[in-house]
PDB file of C-alpha atoms in Angstrom:
ATOM      1  CA  SER A 292    -341.104 -39.016  74.579  1.00 47.00           C
ATOM      2  CA  VAL A 293    -341.652 -41.985  72.341  1.00 54.00           C
ATOM      3  CA  SER A 294    -345.501 -41.692  72.635  1.00 51.00           C
ATOM      4  CA  LEU A 295    -345.385 -38.063  71.497  1.00 52.00           C
ATOM      5  CA  VAL A 296    -343.409 -38.958  68.508  1.00 56.00           C
ATOM      6  CA  ALA A 297    -345.694 -41.861  67.738  1.00 57.00           C
ATOM      7  CA  GLN A 298    -348.826 -39.589  68.066  1.00 52.00           C
ATOM      8  CA  PHE A 299    -347.359 -36.897  65.695  1.00 54.00           C
ATOM      9  CA  CYS A 300    -346.672 -39.507  63.001  1.00 59.00           C
ATOM     10  CA  CYS A 301    -350.121 -41.064  63.532  1.00 64.00           C
ATOM     11  CA  GLY A 302    -351.597 -37.376  63.341  1.00 63.00           C
ATOM     12  CA  PHE A 303    -349.633 -36.877  60.082  1.00 58.00           C
ATOM     13  CA  PHE A 304    -350.958 -39.996  58.537  1.00 56.00           C
ATOM     14  CA  VAL A 305    -354.503 -38.770  59.370  1.00 64.00           C
ATOM     15  CA  ILE A 306    -353.851 -35.491  57.758  1.00 64.00           C
ATOM     16  CA  LEU A 307    -352.690 -37.154  54.462  1.00 62.00           C
ATOM     17  CA  ILE A 308    -356.022 -39.307  54.445  1.00 68.00           C
ATOM     18  CA  LEU A 309    -358.114 -36.210  55.133  1.00 66.00           C
ATOM     19  CA  GLY A 310    -356.305 -33.824  52.991  1.00 71.00           C
ATOM     20  CA  ASN A 311    -355.516 -33.766  49.238  1.00 70.00           C
ATOM     21  CA  PHE A 312    -352.728 -36.357  49.593  1.00 72.00           C
ATOM     22  CA  TRP A 313    -354.855 -39.291  50.313  1.00 68.00           C
ATOM     23  CA  PHE A 314    -353.179 -41.098  47.354  1.00 71.00           C
ATOM     24  CA  LEU A 315    -349.833 -40.869  49.456  1.00 74.00           C
ATOM     25  CA  ALA A 316    -351.446 -42.641  52.272  1.00 75.00           C
ATOM     26  CA  VAL A 317    -352.674 -45.375  50.083  1.00 80.00           C
ATOM     27  CA  LEU A 318    -349.284 -45.895  48.800  1.00 85.00           C
ATOM     28  CA  TYR A 319    -348.100 -46.114  52.322  1.00 80.00           C
ATOM     29  CA  LEU A 320    -350.497 -48.621  53.225  1.00 85.00           C
ATOM     30  CA  LEU A 321    -349.505 -50.645  50.405  1.00 89.00           C
ATOM     31  CA  TRP A 322    -345.956 -50.605  51.559  1.00 88.00           C
ATOM     32  CA  LEU A 323    -347.063 -51.285  55.011  1.00 87.00           C
ATOM     33  CA  TYR A 324    -348.651 -54.418  53.830  1.00 89.00           C
ATOM     34  CA  VAL A 325    -345.596 -55.514  51.943  1.00 93.00           C
ATOM     35  CA  ASP A 326    -343.202 -54.576  54.703  1.00 94.00           C
ATOM     36  CA  TRP A 327    -345.281 -56.007  57.564  1.00 94.00           C
ATOM     37  CA  GLU A 328    -342.863 -58.770  58.630  1.00 96.00           C
ATOM     38  CA  THR A 329    -339.799 -56.650  58.636  1.00 97.00           C
ATOM     39  CA  PRO A 330    -339.718 -55.738  62.356  1.00 96.00           C
ATOM     40  CA  CYS A 331    -339.882 -59.612  63.087  1.00 97.00           C
ATOM     41  CA  THR A 332    -336.883 -60.300  60.603  1.00 97.00           C
ATOM     42  CA  GLY A 333    -334.029 -58.093  61.916  1.00 97.00           C
ATOM     43  CA  GLY A 334    -335.570 -54.795  61.273  1.00 97.00           C
ATOM     44  CA  ARG A 335    -333.857 -52.051  58.847  1.00 96.00           C
ATOM     45  CA  ARG A 336    -331.313 -50.236  60.777  1.00 96.00           C
ATOM     46  CA  SER A 337    -329.663 -46.964  59.499  1.00 96.00           C
ATOM     47  CA  GLN A 338    -326.363 -46.147  60.789  1.00 95.00           C
ATOM     48  CA  TRP A 339    -326.989 -42.519  59.666  1.00 95.00           C
ATOM     49  CA  VAL A 340    -330.044 -42.219  61.927  1.00 95.00           C
ATOM     50  CA  ARG A 341    -328.233 -43.946  64.710  1.00 96.00           C
ATOM     51  CA  SER A 342    -325.302 -41.271  64.238  1.00 95.00           C
ATOM     52  CA  TRP A 343    -327.520 -38.247  64.394  1.00 94.00           C
ATOM     53  CA  THR A 344    -326.068 -35.372  66.294  1.00 95.00           C
ATOM     54  CA  VAL A 345    -329.183 -34.884  68.440  1.00 94.00           C
ATOM     55  CA  TRP A 346    -328.416 -38.270  70.110  1.00 94.00           C
ATOM     56  CA  LYS A 347    -325.040 -37.089  71.266  1.00 96.00           C
ATOM     57  CA  TYR A 348    -326.977 -34.055  72.996  1.00 95.00           C
ATOM     58  CA  PHE A 349    -329.715 -36.678  74.224  1.00 95.00           C
ATOM     59  CA  ARG A 350    -326.814 -38.873  75.874  1.00 96.00           C
ATOM     60  CA  GLU A 351    -324.998 -35.904  77.416  1.00 97.00           C
ATOM     61  CA  TYR A 352    -328.177 -34.406  78.858  1.00 96.00           C
ATOM     62  CA  PHE A 353    -328.532 -36.969  81.615  1.00 97.00           C
ATOM     63  CA  PRO A 354    -325.639 -38.080  80.877  1.00 98.00           C
ATOM     64  CA  ILE A 355    -326.012 -41.723  79.848  1.00 98.00           C
ATOM     65  CA  HIS A 356    -323.011 -44.170  80.299  1.00 98.00           C
ATOM     66  CA  LEU A 357    -322.397 -47.611  79.316  1.00 98.00           C
ATOM     67  CA  ILE A 358    -320.214 -49.641  81.670  1.00 98.00           C
ATOM     68  CA  LYS A 359    -318.429 -52.857  80.534  1.00 98.00           C
ATOM     69  CA  THR A 360    -317.543 -55.586  83.126  1.00 98.00           C
ATOM     70  CA  SER A 361    -316.436 -58.452  80.975  1.00 97.00           C
ATOM     71  CA  ASP A 362    -315.605 -59.285  77.274  1.00 97.00           C
ATOM     72  CA  LEU A 363    -318.479 -60.566  74.931  1.00 98.00           C
ATOM     73  CA  SER A 364    -316.986 -62.849  72.335  1.00 97.00           C
ATOM     74  CA  PRO A 365    -318.493 -62.042  68.778  1.00 97.00           C
ATOM     75  CA  ASN A 366    -318.430 -65.863  68.188  1.00 97.00           C
ATOM     76  CA  HIS A 367    -321.617 -66.234  70.201  1.00 98.00           C
ATOM     77  CA  ASN A 368    -324.913 -64.794  70.236  1.00 98.00           C
ATOM     78  CA  TYR A 369    -326.272 -62.978  73.430  1.00 98.00           C
ATOM     79  CA  LEU A 370    -329.418 -62.349  75.239  1.00 98.00           C
ATOM     80  CA  LEU A 371    -329.192 -59.215  77.476  1.00 98.00           C
ATOM     81  CA  GLY A 372    -331.826 -58.816  79.909  1.00 98.00           C
ATOM     82  CA  PHE A 373    -332.243 -55.062  80.616  1.00 98.00           C
ATOM     83  CA  HIS A 374    -333.394 -53.832  84.102  1.00 98.00           C
ATOM     84  CA  PRO A 375    -335.387 -51.750  85.202  1.00 98.00           C
ATOM     85  CA  HIS A 376    -337.900 -50.429  82.769  1.00 96.00           C
ATOM     86  CA  GLY A 377    -338.260 -47.015  84.125  1.00 95.00           C
ATOM     87  CA  VAL A 378    -340.621 -44.693  82.298  1.00 93.00           C
ATOM     88  CA  LEU A 379    -338.948 -44.172  79.125  1.00 89.00           C
ATOM     89  CA  VAL A 380    -336.242 -47.012  79.189  1.00 94.00           C
ATOM     90  CA  ALA A 381    -333.861 -44.037  78.370  1.00 95.00           C
ATOM     91  CA  GLY A 382    -330.743 -46.142  79.187  1.00 96.00           C
ATOM     92  CA  ALA A 383    -331.679 -48.945  76.858  1.00 97.00           C
ATOM     93  CA  PHE A 384    -332.450 -46.629  73.992  1.00 96.00           C
ATOM     94  CA  GLY A 385    -329.261 -44.103  74.472  1.00 96.00           C
ATOM     95  CA  ASN A 386    -326.747 -46.946  74.707  1.00 97.00           C
ATOM     96  CA  PHE A 387    -328.018 -49.580  72.366  1.00 97.00           C
ATOM     97  CA  CYS A 388    -329.858 -47.502  69.615  1.00 96.00           C
ATOM     98  CA  THR A 389    -327.381 -44.271  69.221  1.00 95.00           C
ATOM     99  CA  GLY A 390    -323.958 -43.644  68.968  1.00 90.00           C
ATOM    100  CA  SER A 391    -320.935 -45.992  69.102  1.00 90.00           C
ATOM    101  CA  SER A 392    -320.437 -46.855  72.793  1.00 93.00           C
ATOM    102  CA  PHE A 393    -321.653 -50.306  72.510  1.00 97.00           C
ATOM    103  CA  LYS A 394    -319.782 -51.001  69.309  1.00 96.00           C
ATOM    104  CA  ASN A 395    -316.523 -49.649  70.806  1.00 97.00           C
ATOM    105  CA  LEU A 396    -316.956 -51.571  74.142  1.00 98.00           C
ATOM    106  CA  PHE A 397    -318.111 -54.866  72.180  1.00 98.00           C
ATOM    107  CA  PRO A 398    -316.663 -54.849  68.778  1.00 97.00           C
ATOM    108  CA  GLY A 399    -318.193 -57.462  66.472  1.00 97.00           C
ATOM    109  CA  LEU A 400    -321.601 -57.369  68.309  1.00 98.00           C
ATOM    110  CA  THR A 401    -324.745 -55.889  66.801  1.00 98.00           C
ATOM    111  CA  PRO A 402    -327.547 -54.917  69.362  1.00 98.00           C
ATOM    112  CA  TYR A 403    -331.222 -55.322  68.716  1.00 98.00           C
ATOM    113  CA  LEU A 404    -333.441 -53.631  71.166  1.00 98.00           C
ATOM    114  CA  HIS A 405    -336.623 -55.557  71.305  1.00 98.00           C
ATOM    115  CA  ILE A 406    -339.954 -53.274  72.055  1.00 95.00           C
ATOM    116  CA  MET A 407    -343.784 -54.044  71.993  1.00 92.00           C
ATOM    117  CA  PRO A 408    -344.993 -55.238  68.583  1.00 92.00           C
ATOM    118  CA  ILE A 409    -347.961 -52.630  68.868  1.00 87.00           C
ATOM    119  CA  TRP A 410    -345.472 -49.674  68.004  1.00 88.00           C
ATOM    120  CA  PHE A 411    -344.616 -51.237  64.562  1.00 92.00           C
ATOM    121  CA  GLY A 412    -348.301 -50.615  63.450  1.00 85.00           C
ATOM    122  CA  CYS A 413    -348.145 -46.901  63.761  1.00 85.00           C
ATOM    123  CA  PRO A 414    -347.482 -45.232  60.326  1.00 84.00           C
ATOM    124  CA  PHE A 415    -344.056 -43.747  59.863  1.00 83.00           C
ATOM    125  CA  PHE A 416    -343.147 -44.153  63.237  1.00 88.00           C
ATOM    126  CA  ARG A 417    -342.139 -47.726  62.567  1.00 90.00           C
ATOM    127  CA  GLU A 418    -339.633 -46.520  60.116  1.00 93.00           C
ATOM    128  CA  TYR A 419    -338.131 -44.416  62.492  1.00 92.00           C
ATOM    129  CA  ILE A 420    -337.864 -47.013  65.305  1.00 94.00           C
ATOM    130  CA  MET A 421    -336.537 -49.521  62.979  1.00 96.00           C
ATOM    131  CA  SER A 422    -333.757 -47.240  61.665  1.00 96.00           C
ATOM    132  CA  ALA A 423    -332.450 -46.866  65.238  1.00 95.00           C
ATOM    133  CA  GLY A 424    -332.147 -50.482  65.419  1.00 96.00           C
ATOM    134  CA  MET A 425    -335.404 -51.510  67.355  1.00 97.00           C
ATOM    135  CA  VAL A 426    -337.203 -54.714  66.340  1.00 98.00           C
ATOM    136  CA  SER A 427    -340.296 -56.419  67.579  1.00 97.00           C
ATOM    137  CA  ALA A 428    -340.295 -58.194  70.915  1.00 96.00           C
ATOM    138  CA  SER A 429    -342.279 -61.157  69.517  1.00 96.00           C
ATOM    139  CA  LYS A 430    -340.884 -64.814  69.733  1.00 97.00           C
ATOM    140  CA  GLU A 431    -340.489 -64.797  65.858  1.00 97.00           C
ATOM    141  CA  SER A 432    -338.326 -61.759  66.170  1.00 98.00           C
ATOM    142  CA  VAL A 433    -336.228 -62.742  69.011  1.00 98.00           C
ATOM    143  CA  SER A 434    -335.714 -66.050  67.368  1.00 98.00           C
ATOM    144  CA  TYR A 435    -334.730 -64.469  64.137  1.00 98.00           C
ATOM    145  CA  VAL A 436    -331.931 -62.285  65.837  1.00 98.00           C
ATOM    146  CA  LEU A 437    -330.754 -65.332  68.147  1.00 98.00           C
ATOM    147  CA  ASP A 438    -330.631 -67.742  64.981  1.00 96.00           C
ATOM    148  CA  ASN A 439    -327.557 -66.039  63.504  1.00 94.00           C
ATOM    149  CA  LYS A 440    -325.153 -69.116  62.975  1.00 92.00           C
ATOM    150  CA  GLY A 441    -322.021 -66.923  62.842  1.00 93.00           C
ATOM    151  CA  GLY A 442    -322.779 -65.313  66.340  1.00 97.00           C
ATOM    152  CA  GLY A 443    -322.177 -61.499  66.839  1.00 98.00           C
ATOM    153  CA  HIS A 444    -325.978 -60.570  67.598  1.00 98.00           C
ATOM    154  CA  ALA A 445    -327.283 -59.212  71.002  1.00 98.00           C
ATOM    155  CA  SER A 446    -330.943 -59.200  71.669  1.00 98.00           C
ATOM    156  CA  VAL A 447    -331.683 -56.691  74.207  1.00 98.00           C
ATOM    157  CA  ILE A 448    -335.065 -57.419  76.160  1.00 98.00           C
ATOM    158  CA  VAL A 449    -336.480 -55.148  78.801  1.00 98.00           C
ATOM    159  CA  ILE A 450    -337.638 -58.120  80.956  1.00 98.00           C
ATOM    160  CA  GLY A 451    -340.001 -56.203  83.217  1.00 96.00           C
ATOM    161  CA  GLY A 452    -341.922 -55.058  80.250  1.00 91.00           C
ATOM    162  CA  ALA A 453    -344.421 -52.375  80.304  1.00 85.00           C
ATOM    163  CA  GLU A 454    -346.061 -53.425  83.647  1.00 90.00           C
ATOM    164  CA  GLU A 455    -342.798 -52.709  85.305  1.00 95.00           C
ATOM    165  CA  SER A 456    -343.078 -49.047  84.305  1.00 93.00           C
ATOM    166  CA  LEU A 457    -345.774 -48.710  87.035  1.00 94.00           C
ATOM    167  CA  ASN A 458    -343.121 -49.230  89.684  1.00 94.00           C
ATOM    168  CA  ALA A 459    -340.733 -46.707  88.194  1.00 95.00           C
ATOM    169  CA  HIS A 460    -340.526 -44.304  91.148  1.00 96.00           C
ATOM    170  CA  PRO A 461    -337.311 -42.640  92.486  1.00 96.00           C
ATOM    171  CA  GLY A 462    -335.549 -45.027  94.599  1.00 96.00           C
ATOM    172  CA  SER A 463    -337.585 -47.985  93.438  1.00 96.00           C
ATOM    173  CA  LEU A 464    -335.725 -51.242  93.201  1.00 97.00           C
ATOM    174  CA  THR A 465    -338.861 -53.514  92.432  1.00 97.00           C
ATOM    175  CA  LEU A 466    -338.410 -55.765  89.411  1.00 98.00           C
ATOM    176  CA  ASN A 467    -341.098 -57.609  87.699  1.00 96.00           C
ATOM    177  CA  ILE A 468    -339.284 -60.903  86.903  1.00 98.00           C
ATOM    178  CA  LEU A 469    -340.085 -64.002  89.165  1.00 98.00           C
ATOM    179  CA  ASN A 470    -342.895 -65.002  86.580  1.00 96.00           C
ATOM    180  CA  ARG A 471    -340.929 -64.005  83.497  1.00 97.00           C
ATOM    181  CA  LYS A 472    -339.171 -67.012  81.986  1.00 97.00           C
ATOM    182  CA  GLY A 473    -339.954 -66.858  78.477  1.00 97.00           C
ATOM    183  CA  PHE A 474    -336.549 -65.160  77.751  1.00 98.00           C
ATOM    184  CA  ILE A 475    -334.861 -68.073  79.504  1.00 98.00           C
ATOM    185  CA  LYS A 476    -336.532 -70.459  77.316  1.00 98.00           C
ATOM    186  CA  MET A 477    -335.519 -68.650  74.163  1.00 98.00           C
ATOM    187  CA  ALA A 478    -331.931 -68.451  75.323  1.00 98.00           C
ATOM    188  CA  LEU A 479    -331.984 -72.193  75.825  1.00 98.00           C
ATOM    189  CA  LYS A 480    -333.385 -72.999  72.382  1.00 98.00           C
ATOM    190  CA  HIS A 481    -330.911 -70.949  70.573  1.00 98.00           C
ATOM    191  CA  GLY A 482    -327.933 -71.514  73.010  1.00 98.00           C
ATOM    192  CA  ALA A 483    -327.590 -67.671  73.386  1.00 98.00           C
ATOM    193  CA  HIS A 484    -325.413 -66.658  76.363  1.00 98.00           C
ATOM    194  CA  LEU A 485    -327.411 -64.719  79.019  1.00 98.00           C
ATOM    195  CA  VAL A 486    -326.117 -61.293  80.175  1.00 98.00           C
ATOM    196  CA  PRO A 487    -327.785 -59.369  83.005  1.00 98.00           C
ATOM    197  CA  VAL A 488    -327.695 -55.646  82.614  1.00 98.00           C
ATOM    198  CA  PHE A 489    -328.625 -53.075  85.170  1.00 98.00           C
ATOM    199  CA  SER A 490    -329.205 -49.452  84.450  1.00 98.00           C
ATOM    200  CA  PHE A 491    -328.590 -47.475  87.593  1.00 98.00           C
ATOM    201  CA  GLY A 492    -330.489 -44.248  87.548  1.00 97.00           C
ATOM    202  CA  GLU A 493    -333.330 -45.225  85.139  1.00 97.00           C
ATOM    203  CA  ASN A 494    -336.042 -44.813  87.804  1.00 97.00           C
ATOM    204  CA  GLU A 495    -334.863 -41.294  88.800  1.00 97.00           C
ATOM    205  CA  LEU A 496    -335.897 -39.480  85.692  1.00 96.00           C
ATOM    206  CA  PHE A 497    -339.547 -38.956  86.553  1.00 94.00           C
ATOM    207  CA  LYS A 498    -341.702 -38.619  89.540  1.00 95.00           C
ATOM    208  CA  GLN A 499    -344.985 -40.526  89.358  1.00 94.00           C
ATOM    209  CA  VAL A 500    -348.248 -40.077  91.010  1.00 94.00           C
ATOM    210  CA  ALA A 501    -348.414 -42.662  93.924  1.00 94.00           C
ATOM    211  CA  ASN A 502    -349.807 -45.866  92.741  1.00 95.00           C
ATOM    212  CA  PRO A 503    -349.210 -48.523  95.399  1.00 94.00           C
ATOM    213  CA  LYS A 504    -350.511 -52.052  94.711  1.00 92.00           C
ATOM    214  CA  GLY A 505    -354.202 -52.396  95.481  1.00 94.00           C
ATOM    215  CA  SER A 506    -354.926 -48.510  95.146  1.00 95.00           C
ATOM    216  CA  ARG A 507    -357.793 -47.549  92.709  1.00 94.00           C
ATOM    217  CA  LEU A 508    -355.404 -45.961  90.249  1.00 94.00           C
ATOM    218  CA  ARG A 509    -352.991 -49.163  90.064  1.00 93.00           C
ATOM    219  CA  ASN A 510    -356.111 -51.289  89.459  1.00 93.00           C
ATOM    220  CA  VAL A 511    -357.042 -48.878  86.696  1.00 93.00           C
ATOM    221  CA  GLN A 512    -353.711 -48.823  85.073  1.00 92.00           C
ATOM    222  CA  GLU A 513    -353.227 -52.658  85.305  1.00 90.00           C
ATOM    223  CA  LYS A 514    -356.736 -53.141  83.631  1.00 89.00           C
ATOM    224  CA  LEU A 515    -355.806 -50.666  80.947  1.00 86.00           C
ATOM    225  CA  GLN A 516    -352.357 -52.312  80.419  1.00 84.00           C
ATOM    226  CA  LYS A 517    -354.068 -55.806  79.981  1.00 82.00           C
ATOM    227  CA  ILE A 518    -356.291 -54.276  77.254  1.00 81.00           C
ATOM    228  CA  MET A 519    -353.984 -52.054  75.330  1.00 77.00           C
ATOM    229  CA  GLY A 520    -350.624 -53.918  75.846  1.00 75.00           C
ATOM    230  CA  PHE A 521    -348.747 -50.918  77.215  1.00 74.00           C
ATOM    231  CA  ALA A 522    -348.932 -49.155  80.633  1.00 81.00           C
ATOM    232  CA  LEU A 523    -349.876 -45.625  81.251  1.00 85.00           C
ATOM    233  CA  PRO A 524    -347.941 -44.282  84.155  1.00 89.00           C
ATOM    234  CA  LEU A 525    -348.899 -40.753  85.410  1.00 91.00           C
ATOM    235  CA  PHE A 526    -345.564 -39.247  85.494  1.00 91.00           C
ATOM    236  CA  HIS A 527    -344.141 -35.644  85.614  1.00 90.00           C
ATOM    237  CA  ALA A 528    -340.675 -34.037  85.887  1.00 93.00           C
ATOM    238  CA  ARG A 529    -339.258 -30.705  84.977  1.00 92.00           C
ATOM    239  CA  GLY A 530    -340.138 -27.909  82.407  1.00 90.00           C
ATOM    240  CA  ILE A 531    -337.932 -26.140  79.892  1.00 84.00           C
ATOM    241  CA  PHE A 532    -337.502 -22.980  82.028  1.00 81.00           C
ATOM    242  CA  GLN A 533    -338.487 -24.221  85.388  1.00 81.00           C
ATOM    243  CA  TYR A 534    -337.840 -27.317  87.632  1.00 80.00           C
ATOM    244  CA  SER A 535    -341.087 -27.696  89.227  1.00 81.00           C
ATOM    245  CA  PHE A 536    -343.185 -29.321  86.684  1.00 86.00           C
ATOM    246  CA  GLY A 537    -343.190 -30.623  83.134  1.00 90.00           C
ATOM    247  CA  LEU A 538    -342.563 -33.671  81.180  1.00 87.00           C
ATOM    248  CA  ILE A 539    -338.906 -33.210  80.463  1.00 92.00           C
ATOM    249  CA  PRO A 540    -336.941 -35.837  82.338  1.00 94.00           C
ATOM    250  CA  TYR A 541    -334.782 -34.600  85.217  1.00 95.00           C
ATOM    251  CA  ARG A 542    -331.153 -34.415  84.555  1.00 95.00           C
ATOM    252  CA  GLN A 543    -330.029 -37.606  86.436  1.00 96.00           C
ATOM    253  CA  PRO A 544    -327.094 -39.639  85.526  1.00 97.00           C
ATOM    254  CA  ILE A 545    -327.774 -43.138  84.001  1.00 98.00           C
ATOM    255  CA  HIS A 546    -325.031 -45.861  84.236  1.00 98.00           C
ATOM    256  CA  THR A 547    -326.027 -49.127  82.297  1.00 98.00           C
ATOM    257  CA  VAL A 548    -323.730 -51.737  83.703  1.00 98.00           C
ATOM    258  CA  VAL A 549    -323.404 -54.883  81.473  1.00 98.00           C
ATOM    259  CA  GLY A 550    -322.632 -58.022  83.499  1.00 98.00           C
ATOM    260  CA  SER A 551    -320.636 -61.131  82.674  1.00 98.00           C
ATOM    261  CA  PRO A 552    -322.211 -63.718  80.312  1.00 98.00           C
ATOM    262  CA  ILE A 553    -323.770 -66.922  81.611  1.00 98.00           C
ATOM    263  CA  PRO A 554    -322.857 -69.548  79.246  1.00 98.00           C
ATOM    264  CA  VAL A 555    -325.891 -71.421  77.771  1.00 98.00           C
ATOM    265  CA  LYS A 556    -325.895 -74.680  76.025  1.00 97.00           C
ATOM    266  CA  GLN A 557    -328.461 -75.093  73.204  1.00 97.00           C
ATOM    267  CA  ASN A 558    -331.492 -77.245  74.188  1.00 98.00           C
ATOM    268  CA  LEU A 559    -334.241 -77.395  71.563  1.00 97.00           C
ATOM    269  CA  ASN A 560    -336.817 -78.829  74.198  1.00 96.00           C
ATOM    270  CA  PRO A 561    -335.701 -77.682  77.651  1.00 97.00           C
ATOM    271  CA  THR A 562    -337.632 -78.903  80.575  1.00 97.00           C
ATOM    272  CA  THR A 563    -339.622 -76.896  83.123  1.00 97.00           C
ATOM    273  CA  GLU A 564    -336.996 -77.808  85.654  1.00 98.00           C
ATOM    274  CA  GLU A 565    -334.158 -76.796  83.233  1.00 98.00           C
ATOM    275  CA  ILE A 566    -335.809 -73.376  82.877  1.00 98.00           C
ATOM    276  CA  GLU A 567    -336.396 -72.867  86.439  1.00 98.00           C
ATOM    277  CA  GLN A 568    -332.640 -73.772  87.234  1.00 98.00           C
ATOM    278  CA  LEU A 569    -331.237 -71.306  84.543  1.00 98.00           C
ATOM    279  CA  HIS A 570    -333.527 -68.615  85.770  1.00 98.00           C
ATOM    280  CA  ALA A 571    -332.791 -69.013  89.429  1.00 98.00           C
ATOM    281  CA  LEU A 572    -328.913 -68.642  88.376  1.00 98.00           C
ATOM    282  CA  TYR A 573    -329.993 -65.600  86.230  1.00 98.00           C
ATOM    283  CA  LEU A 574    -331.656 -64.074  89.344  1.00 98.00           C
ATOM    284  CA  GLN A 575    -328.629 -64.630  91.295  1.00 98.00           C
ATOM    285  CA  LYS A 576    -326.017 -63.149  88.796  1.00 98.00           C
ATOM    286  CA  LEU A 577    -328.276 -60.007  88.462  1.00 98.00           C
ATOM    287  CA  ARG A 578    -328.496 -59.587  92.161  1.00 98.00           C
ATOM    288  CA  THR A 579    -324.676 -60.166  92.471  1.00 98.00           C
ATOM    289  CA  LEU A 580    -324.185 -57.314  89.572  1.00 98.00           C
ATOM    290  CA  PHE A 581    -326.283 -54.975  91.518  1.00 98.00           C
ATOM    291  CA  GLU A 582    -324.584 -55.561  94.900  1.00 98.00           C
ATOM    292  CA  GLU A 583    -321.270 -55.324  93.448  1.00 98.00           C
ATOM    293  CA  HIS A 584    -321.780 -51.858  91.751  1.00 98.00           C
ATOM    294  CA  LYS A 585    -324.597 -50.000  93.742  1.00 98.00           C
ATOM    295  CA  ARG A 586    -322.116 -48.304  95.828  1.00 97.00           C
ATOM    296  CA  ASN A 587    -320.585 -46.585  92.838  1.00 97.00           C
ATOM    297  CA  TYR A 588    -323.924 -44.984  91.983  1.00 96.00           C
ATOM    298  CA  GLY A 589    -325.386 -43.870  95.273  1.00 93.00           C
ATOM    299  CA  ILE A 590    -327.279 -46.615  96.347  1.00 96.00           C
ATOM    300  CA  PRO A 591    -327.462 -47.051 100.141  1.00 95.00           C
ATOM    301  CA  GLU A 592    -325.752 -50.181 101.546  1.00 95.00           C
ATOM    302  CA  HIS A 593    -328.963 -51.464 103.219  1.00 95.00           C
ATOM    303  CA  LYS A 594    -331.016 -51.504  99.875  1.00 96.00           C
ATOM    304  CA  SER A 595    -331.325 -54.398  97.586  1.00 97.00           C
ATOM    305  CA  LEU A 596    -333.345 -55.632  94.777  1.00 98.00           C
ATOM    306  CA  ILE A 597    -336.849 -56.792  95.278  1.00 97.00           C
ATOM    307  CA  PHE A 598    -338.068 -59.358  92.986  1.00 98.00           C
ATOM    308  CA  GLU A 599    -341.786 -59.824  91.986  1.00 95.00           C
TER     309      GLU A 599
END
């Protein structure tokens, strides 16, 4: 998982410091100081890294599919709201950071997956995630991507954030979105068209220890999330040679459906009412997208999205 790779990178950095290669650690710290703002200024993607053969096997393992429902003109910039977070956000990574599926379906658009700024403070790991096309989820970073005058940029934001991962139980359709309106304000300020994206199967990859709201475990997880900035879901799935327990995700298909764009006219100083109106429209379009496609991906007719 992402956290395991990050831990390995941090561990390697500690070894450099404690070993005979401390001077390399010092050089890297100097580089980190000089390069600190890069995750907020478009990152540093590498098509070579994004095309690694391992990502082909990663996508085929589940498998991961990207479904297009409407054309997205490269003459505009877009803000794609990705739902749900799941445990690993596997659909977002597989579709927007690897391979050529997005490029083939939406020619002329360059996707930028925005993730928590804390990950870019991890030595070496930051270079890896930037090379895959990931950038910071800070306001400055989103503004930098959406401020491209010629269009052709697509900010991909996991709207529910780390908090939503605590709801990532198989069958769960609960989204943390009612109080998340910052992305709406950003879309208005930059005139970026809004596009709802729903990833069917995202919550089916792991089983999570029961943590209903109000439970002791959930209270602890929420407190830790506020302190550290990221959530700690207690999850498990399968092992390498057995299917009863392990940390390898289950082989469940992921279908990431990209909806139709909601045209947004630039408004540098949107009022609260204007933000609320666009937010309500976005929720409506997201629900419609889910309802139109749920039958194709095994969602019972009586089940619908729950907004919190």
